[in-house]
Coordinates of C-alpha atoms and ligand atoms in Angstrom, one line a residue:
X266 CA 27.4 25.1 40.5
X267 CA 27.8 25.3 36.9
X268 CA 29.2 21.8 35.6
X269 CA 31.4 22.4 32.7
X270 CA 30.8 20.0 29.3
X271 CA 33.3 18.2 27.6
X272 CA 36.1 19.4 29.3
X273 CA 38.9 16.6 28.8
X274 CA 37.9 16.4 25.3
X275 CA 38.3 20.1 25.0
X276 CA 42.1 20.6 26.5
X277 CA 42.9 17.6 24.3
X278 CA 41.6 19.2 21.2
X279 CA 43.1 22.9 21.6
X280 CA 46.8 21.1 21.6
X281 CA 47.5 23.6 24.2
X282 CA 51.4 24.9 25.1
X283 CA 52.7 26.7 27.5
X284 CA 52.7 30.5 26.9
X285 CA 49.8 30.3 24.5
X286 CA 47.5 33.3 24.3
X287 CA 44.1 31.7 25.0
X288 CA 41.0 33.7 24.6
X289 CA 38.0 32.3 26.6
X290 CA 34.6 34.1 24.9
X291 CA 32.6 32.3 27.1
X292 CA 34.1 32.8 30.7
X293 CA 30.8 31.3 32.6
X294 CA 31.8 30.4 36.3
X295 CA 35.3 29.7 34.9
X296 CA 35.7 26.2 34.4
X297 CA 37.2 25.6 31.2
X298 CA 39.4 28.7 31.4
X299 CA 40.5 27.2 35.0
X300 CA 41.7 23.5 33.4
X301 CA 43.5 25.2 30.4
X302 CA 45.5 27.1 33.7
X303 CA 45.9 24.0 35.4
X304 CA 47.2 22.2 31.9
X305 CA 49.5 24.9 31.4
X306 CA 50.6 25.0 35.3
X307 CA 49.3 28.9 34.9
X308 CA 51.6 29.7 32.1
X309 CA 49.4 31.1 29.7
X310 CA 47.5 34.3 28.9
X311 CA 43.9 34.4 29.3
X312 CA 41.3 36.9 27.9
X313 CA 37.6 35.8 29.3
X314 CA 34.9 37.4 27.8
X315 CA 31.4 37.5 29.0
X316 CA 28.3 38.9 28.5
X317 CA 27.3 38.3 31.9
X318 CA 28.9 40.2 35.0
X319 CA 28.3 38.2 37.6
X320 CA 29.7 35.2 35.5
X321 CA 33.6 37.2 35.6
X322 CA 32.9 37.4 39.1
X323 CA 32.7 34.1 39.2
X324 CA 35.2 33.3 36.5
X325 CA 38.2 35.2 38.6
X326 CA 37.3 34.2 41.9
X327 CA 38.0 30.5 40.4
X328 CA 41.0 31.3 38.5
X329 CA 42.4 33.1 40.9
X330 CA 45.0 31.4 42.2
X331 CA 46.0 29.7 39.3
X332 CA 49.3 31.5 38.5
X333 CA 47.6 32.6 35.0
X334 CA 47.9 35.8 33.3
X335 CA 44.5 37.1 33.3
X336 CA 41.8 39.5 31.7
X337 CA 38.3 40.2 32.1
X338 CA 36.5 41.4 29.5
X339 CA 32.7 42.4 30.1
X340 CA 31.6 42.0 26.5
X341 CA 30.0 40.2 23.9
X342 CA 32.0 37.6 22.1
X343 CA 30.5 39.5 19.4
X344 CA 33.0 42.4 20.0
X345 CA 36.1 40.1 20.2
X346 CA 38.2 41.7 17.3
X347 CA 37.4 45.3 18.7
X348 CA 37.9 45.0 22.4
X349 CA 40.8 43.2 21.7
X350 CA 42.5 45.4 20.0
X351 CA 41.7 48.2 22.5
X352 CA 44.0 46.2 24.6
X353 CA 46.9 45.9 22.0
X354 CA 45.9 41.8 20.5
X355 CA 45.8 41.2 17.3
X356 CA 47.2 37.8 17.6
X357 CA 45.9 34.6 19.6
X358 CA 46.8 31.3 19.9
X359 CA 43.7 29.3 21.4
X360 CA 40.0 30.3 21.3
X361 CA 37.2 28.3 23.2
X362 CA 33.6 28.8 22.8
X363 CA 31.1 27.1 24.7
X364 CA 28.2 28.3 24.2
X365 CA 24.4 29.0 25.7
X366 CA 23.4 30.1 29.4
X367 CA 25.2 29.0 32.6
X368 CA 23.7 26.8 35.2
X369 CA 23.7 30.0 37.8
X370 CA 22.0 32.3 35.0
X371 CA 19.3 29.5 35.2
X372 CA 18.6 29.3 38.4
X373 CA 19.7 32.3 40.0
X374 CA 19.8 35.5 37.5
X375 CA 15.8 36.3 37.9
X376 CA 15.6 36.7 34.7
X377 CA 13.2 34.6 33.6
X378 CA 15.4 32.3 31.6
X379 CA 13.9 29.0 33.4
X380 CA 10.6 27.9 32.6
X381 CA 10.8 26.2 36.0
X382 CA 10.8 29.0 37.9
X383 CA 8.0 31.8 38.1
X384 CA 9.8 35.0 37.7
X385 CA 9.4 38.1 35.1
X386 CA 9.7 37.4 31.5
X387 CA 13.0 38.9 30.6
X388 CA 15.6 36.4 29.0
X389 CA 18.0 39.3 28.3
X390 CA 21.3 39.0 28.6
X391 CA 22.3 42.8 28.9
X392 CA 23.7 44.3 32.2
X393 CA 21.2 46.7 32.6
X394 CA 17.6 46.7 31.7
X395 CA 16.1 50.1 30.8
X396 CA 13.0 50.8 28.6
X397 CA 15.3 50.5 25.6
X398 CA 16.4 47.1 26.0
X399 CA 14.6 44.4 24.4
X400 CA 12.9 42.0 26.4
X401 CA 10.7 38.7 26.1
X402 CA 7.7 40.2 27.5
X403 CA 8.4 43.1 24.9
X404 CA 8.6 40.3 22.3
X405 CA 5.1 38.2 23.4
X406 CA 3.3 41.1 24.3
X407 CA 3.9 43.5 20.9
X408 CA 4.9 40.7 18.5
X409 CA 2.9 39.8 15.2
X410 CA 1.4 36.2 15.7
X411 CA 3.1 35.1 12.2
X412 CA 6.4 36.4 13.5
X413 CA 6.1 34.7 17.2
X414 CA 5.0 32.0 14.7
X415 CA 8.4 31.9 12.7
X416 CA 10.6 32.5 15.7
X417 CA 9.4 29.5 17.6
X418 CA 9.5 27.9 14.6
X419 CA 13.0 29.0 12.9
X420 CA 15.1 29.1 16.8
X421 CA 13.1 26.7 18.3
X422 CA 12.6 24.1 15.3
X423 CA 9.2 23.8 17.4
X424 CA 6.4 22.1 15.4
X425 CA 3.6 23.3 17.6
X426 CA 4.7 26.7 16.8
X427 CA 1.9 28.1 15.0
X428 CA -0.7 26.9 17.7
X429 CA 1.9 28.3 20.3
X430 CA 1.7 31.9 18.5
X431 CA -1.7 31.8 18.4
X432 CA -2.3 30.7 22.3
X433 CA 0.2 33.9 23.3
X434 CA -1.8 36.0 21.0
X435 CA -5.4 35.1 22.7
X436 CA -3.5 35.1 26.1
X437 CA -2.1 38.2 26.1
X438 CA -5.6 39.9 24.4
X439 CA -6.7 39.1 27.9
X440 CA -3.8 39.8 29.7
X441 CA -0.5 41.4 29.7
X442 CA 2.3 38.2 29.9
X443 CA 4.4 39.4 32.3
X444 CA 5.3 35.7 34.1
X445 CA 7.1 33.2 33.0
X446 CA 4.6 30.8 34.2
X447 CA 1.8 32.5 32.5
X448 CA 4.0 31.9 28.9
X449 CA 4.5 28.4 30.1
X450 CA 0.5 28.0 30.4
X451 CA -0.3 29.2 27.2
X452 CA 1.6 27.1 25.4
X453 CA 0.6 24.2 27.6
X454 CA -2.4 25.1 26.4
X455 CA -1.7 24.7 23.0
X456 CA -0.1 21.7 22.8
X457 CA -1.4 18.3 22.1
X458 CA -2.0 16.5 25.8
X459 CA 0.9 14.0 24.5
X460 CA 3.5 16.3 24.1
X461 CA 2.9 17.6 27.9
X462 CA 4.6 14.4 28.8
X463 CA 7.2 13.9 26.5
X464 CA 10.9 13.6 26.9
X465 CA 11.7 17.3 27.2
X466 CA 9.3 20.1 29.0
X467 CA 6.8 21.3 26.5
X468 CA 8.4 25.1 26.9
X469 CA 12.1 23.7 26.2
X470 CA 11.9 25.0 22.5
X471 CA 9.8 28.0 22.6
X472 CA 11.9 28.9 25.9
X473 CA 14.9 28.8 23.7
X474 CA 13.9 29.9 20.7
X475 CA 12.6 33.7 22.2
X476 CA 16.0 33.8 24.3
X477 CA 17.7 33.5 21.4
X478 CA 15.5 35.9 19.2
X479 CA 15.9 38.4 22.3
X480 CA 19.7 38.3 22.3
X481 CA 20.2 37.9 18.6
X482 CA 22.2 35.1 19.3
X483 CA 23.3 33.6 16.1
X484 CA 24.6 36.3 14.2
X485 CA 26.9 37.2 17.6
X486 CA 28.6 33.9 17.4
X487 CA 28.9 33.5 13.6
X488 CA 30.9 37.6 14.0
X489 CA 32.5 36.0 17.4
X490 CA 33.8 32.7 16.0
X491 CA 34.8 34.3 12.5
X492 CA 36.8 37.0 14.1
X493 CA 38.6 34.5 16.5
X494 CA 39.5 32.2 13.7
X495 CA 41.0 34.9 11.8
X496 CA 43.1 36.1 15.2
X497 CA 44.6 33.1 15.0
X498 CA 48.6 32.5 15.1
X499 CA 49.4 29.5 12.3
X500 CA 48.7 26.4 14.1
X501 CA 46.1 27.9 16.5
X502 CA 42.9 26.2 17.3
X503 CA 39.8 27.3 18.2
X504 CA 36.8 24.6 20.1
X505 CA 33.2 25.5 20.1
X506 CA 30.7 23.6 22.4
X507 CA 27.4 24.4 20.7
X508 CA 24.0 23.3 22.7
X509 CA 21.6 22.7 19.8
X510 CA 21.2 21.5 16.1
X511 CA 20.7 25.9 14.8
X512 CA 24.2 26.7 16.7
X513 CA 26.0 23.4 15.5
X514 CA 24.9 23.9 11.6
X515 CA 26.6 27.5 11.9
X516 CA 29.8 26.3 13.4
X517 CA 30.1 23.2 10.7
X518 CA 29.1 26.1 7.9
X519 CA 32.0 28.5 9.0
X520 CA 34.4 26.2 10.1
X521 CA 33.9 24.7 6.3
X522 CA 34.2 27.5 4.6
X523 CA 37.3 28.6 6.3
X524 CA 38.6 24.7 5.8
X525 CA 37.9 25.3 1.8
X526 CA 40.2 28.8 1.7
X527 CA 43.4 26.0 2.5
X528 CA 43.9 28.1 5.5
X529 CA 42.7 25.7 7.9
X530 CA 42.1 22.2 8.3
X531 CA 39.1 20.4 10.4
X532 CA 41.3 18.6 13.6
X533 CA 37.4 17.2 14.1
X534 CA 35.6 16.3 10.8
X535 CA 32.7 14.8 13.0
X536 CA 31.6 16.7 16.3
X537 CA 32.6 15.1 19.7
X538 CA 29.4 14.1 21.8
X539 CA 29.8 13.5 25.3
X540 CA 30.3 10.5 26.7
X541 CA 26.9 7.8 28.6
X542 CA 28.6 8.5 31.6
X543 CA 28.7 12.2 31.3
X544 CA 25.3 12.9 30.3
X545 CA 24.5 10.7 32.8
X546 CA 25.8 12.9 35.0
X547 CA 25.3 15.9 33.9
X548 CA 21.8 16.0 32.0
X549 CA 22.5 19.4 30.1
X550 CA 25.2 17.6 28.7
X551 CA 23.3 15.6 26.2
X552 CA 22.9 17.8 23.1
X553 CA 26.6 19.0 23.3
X554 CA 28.8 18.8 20.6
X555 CA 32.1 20.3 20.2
X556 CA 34.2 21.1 17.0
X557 CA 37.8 22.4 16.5
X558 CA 39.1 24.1 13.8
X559 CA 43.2 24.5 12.8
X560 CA 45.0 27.3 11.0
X561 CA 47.8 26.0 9.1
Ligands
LIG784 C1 27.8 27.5 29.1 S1 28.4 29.0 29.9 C2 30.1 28.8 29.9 C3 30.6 27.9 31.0 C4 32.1 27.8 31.2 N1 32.7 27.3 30.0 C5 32.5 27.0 32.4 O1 33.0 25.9 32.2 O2 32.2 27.5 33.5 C6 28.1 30.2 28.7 C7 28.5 31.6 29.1 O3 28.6 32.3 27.9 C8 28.0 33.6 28.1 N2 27.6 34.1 26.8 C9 26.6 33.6 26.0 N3 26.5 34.3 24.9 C10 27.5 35.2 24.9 C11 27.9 36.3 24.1 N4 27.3 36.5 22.9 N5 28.9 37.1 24.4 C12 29.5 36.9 25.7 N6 29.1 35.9 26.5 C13 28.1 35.1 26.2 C14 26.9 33.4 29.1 O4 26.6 34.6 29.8 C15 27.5 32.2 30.0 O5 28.1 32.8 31.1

């Protein structure tokens, strides 16, 4: 089960009311779209958007029964402003981002998005995989080492990232990288014997930083985020939960810019940070931090 981060701090900050129009852009298995029902005793309006299928499935199996008004919307966040007005909004009142990968996508999508379990080397997000879709065994197989080098490096804020490059390169002369696993032992291999038992996994960054290259995730959420804010009713809100330091600085950059028009104010001028007791209890909770935006 997917655990859901920050969530009292999250209803608190989006000043909900009943009858808003809430757009979820991040649906997952439902869990923040399903306390904004349950604050709201269903009256609301909610548009859940995810990139992931299964995730909706999920999403309105738990919302089902919630009394809410709802919409599924098998996109990404990316396309808010469009696939929103194919259904006749141009107007919301709430928007909630909380972004990165699901628990279930982790351990159950078989995509290789886990560097603790041994399955093919995908880490794309699309519905379907054909020979057109970009994948992360396309990306360490056919990849320049200087350009492995500087995604590792740029996404992952790695600092082994040039010997990491350079260990995929000489790997994959041999063999075709076709594993997760086998990515995970070349940059074992690469790192200093230190870093192997360090706080985080030694694939944690250069896991992350190809997912994101592979599903060109920052531009989609600077386009997602900046269209939702501009959706916006006066005195709307929007939340983002962002996972890592690259996500956070792009959030604090557009929320700032939008602050300096005079068209919004910050409701948090520092990012909330989960509580001991949550990351406690929920370990992917500890690089959390969530920011909320006004429109005046
Ligand atoms: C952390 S989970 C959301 C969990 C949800 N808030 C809950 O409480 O259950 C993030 C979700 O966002 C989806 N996602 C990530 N990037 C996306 C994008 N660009 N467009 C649409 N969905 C995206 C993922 O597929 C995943 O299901």
């Amino acid at each position: 089960m997917h655990k859901s981060v920050l969530i009292t701090e999250t209803i608190e900050g989006l000043a909900l009311k009943k009858g808003d129009v809430v757009v979820d852009g991040t649906a997952g298995s439902g869990g923040h779209s399903f306390q904004i029902a349950k604050e709201l005793d269903g009256n609301v309006k909610l548009y859940l958007f995810d990139m992931d299928e299964d995730a909706l499935i999920r999403a309105e199996e738990k919302l089902k029964d919630t009394g809410a008004i709802t919409e599924y919307v098998h996109s990404n966040f990316k396309d808010i402003k469009a696939r929103l007005g194919k259904l006749s909004v141009t107007a919301i009142d709430k928007a909630l981002f909380d972004l990165g990968l699901s628990s279930p996508q982790l351990d159950t999508s078989g995509r290789g998005f886990s560097f603790l379990r041994d399955e093919p080397l995908y880490m794309t997000m699309a519905r379907d995989i054909t020979p057109e879709t970009l994948t992360a065994m396309d990306v360490v197989n056919t990849w320049g080492e200087e350009n492995l080098a500087d995604i590792i490096y740029g996404f992952g804020e790695e600092r082994y990232s040039r010997r990491i490059a350079k260990a995929i390169v000489d790997m994959r002369m041999r063999k075709k990288i076709e594993s997760t696993f086998q990515l995970v032992e070349a940059i074992k291999n690469a790192v200093p014997k230190s870093y192997l038992h360090g706080k985080i996994h030694p694939a944690t960054k250069t896991f992350q930083a190809i997912r994101m290259a592979v599903n060109n995730e920052l531009p989609s959420i600077t386009q997602g985020v900046t269209d939702a804010l501009e959706m916006l009713t006066k005195g709307g809100r929007c939340a983002v939960i962002t996972f890592h330091s690259l996500e956070d600085r792009i959030i604090k950059n557009v929320f700032r810019d939008k602050a300096k028009e005079g068209t919004y104010i910050l409701v948090t001028k520092k990012p909330i940070i989960p509580s001991k007791e949550e990351t406690k209890e929920n370990p992917r909770a500890r690089s959390a931090k969530l920011r909320i935006i006004e429109k005046i």
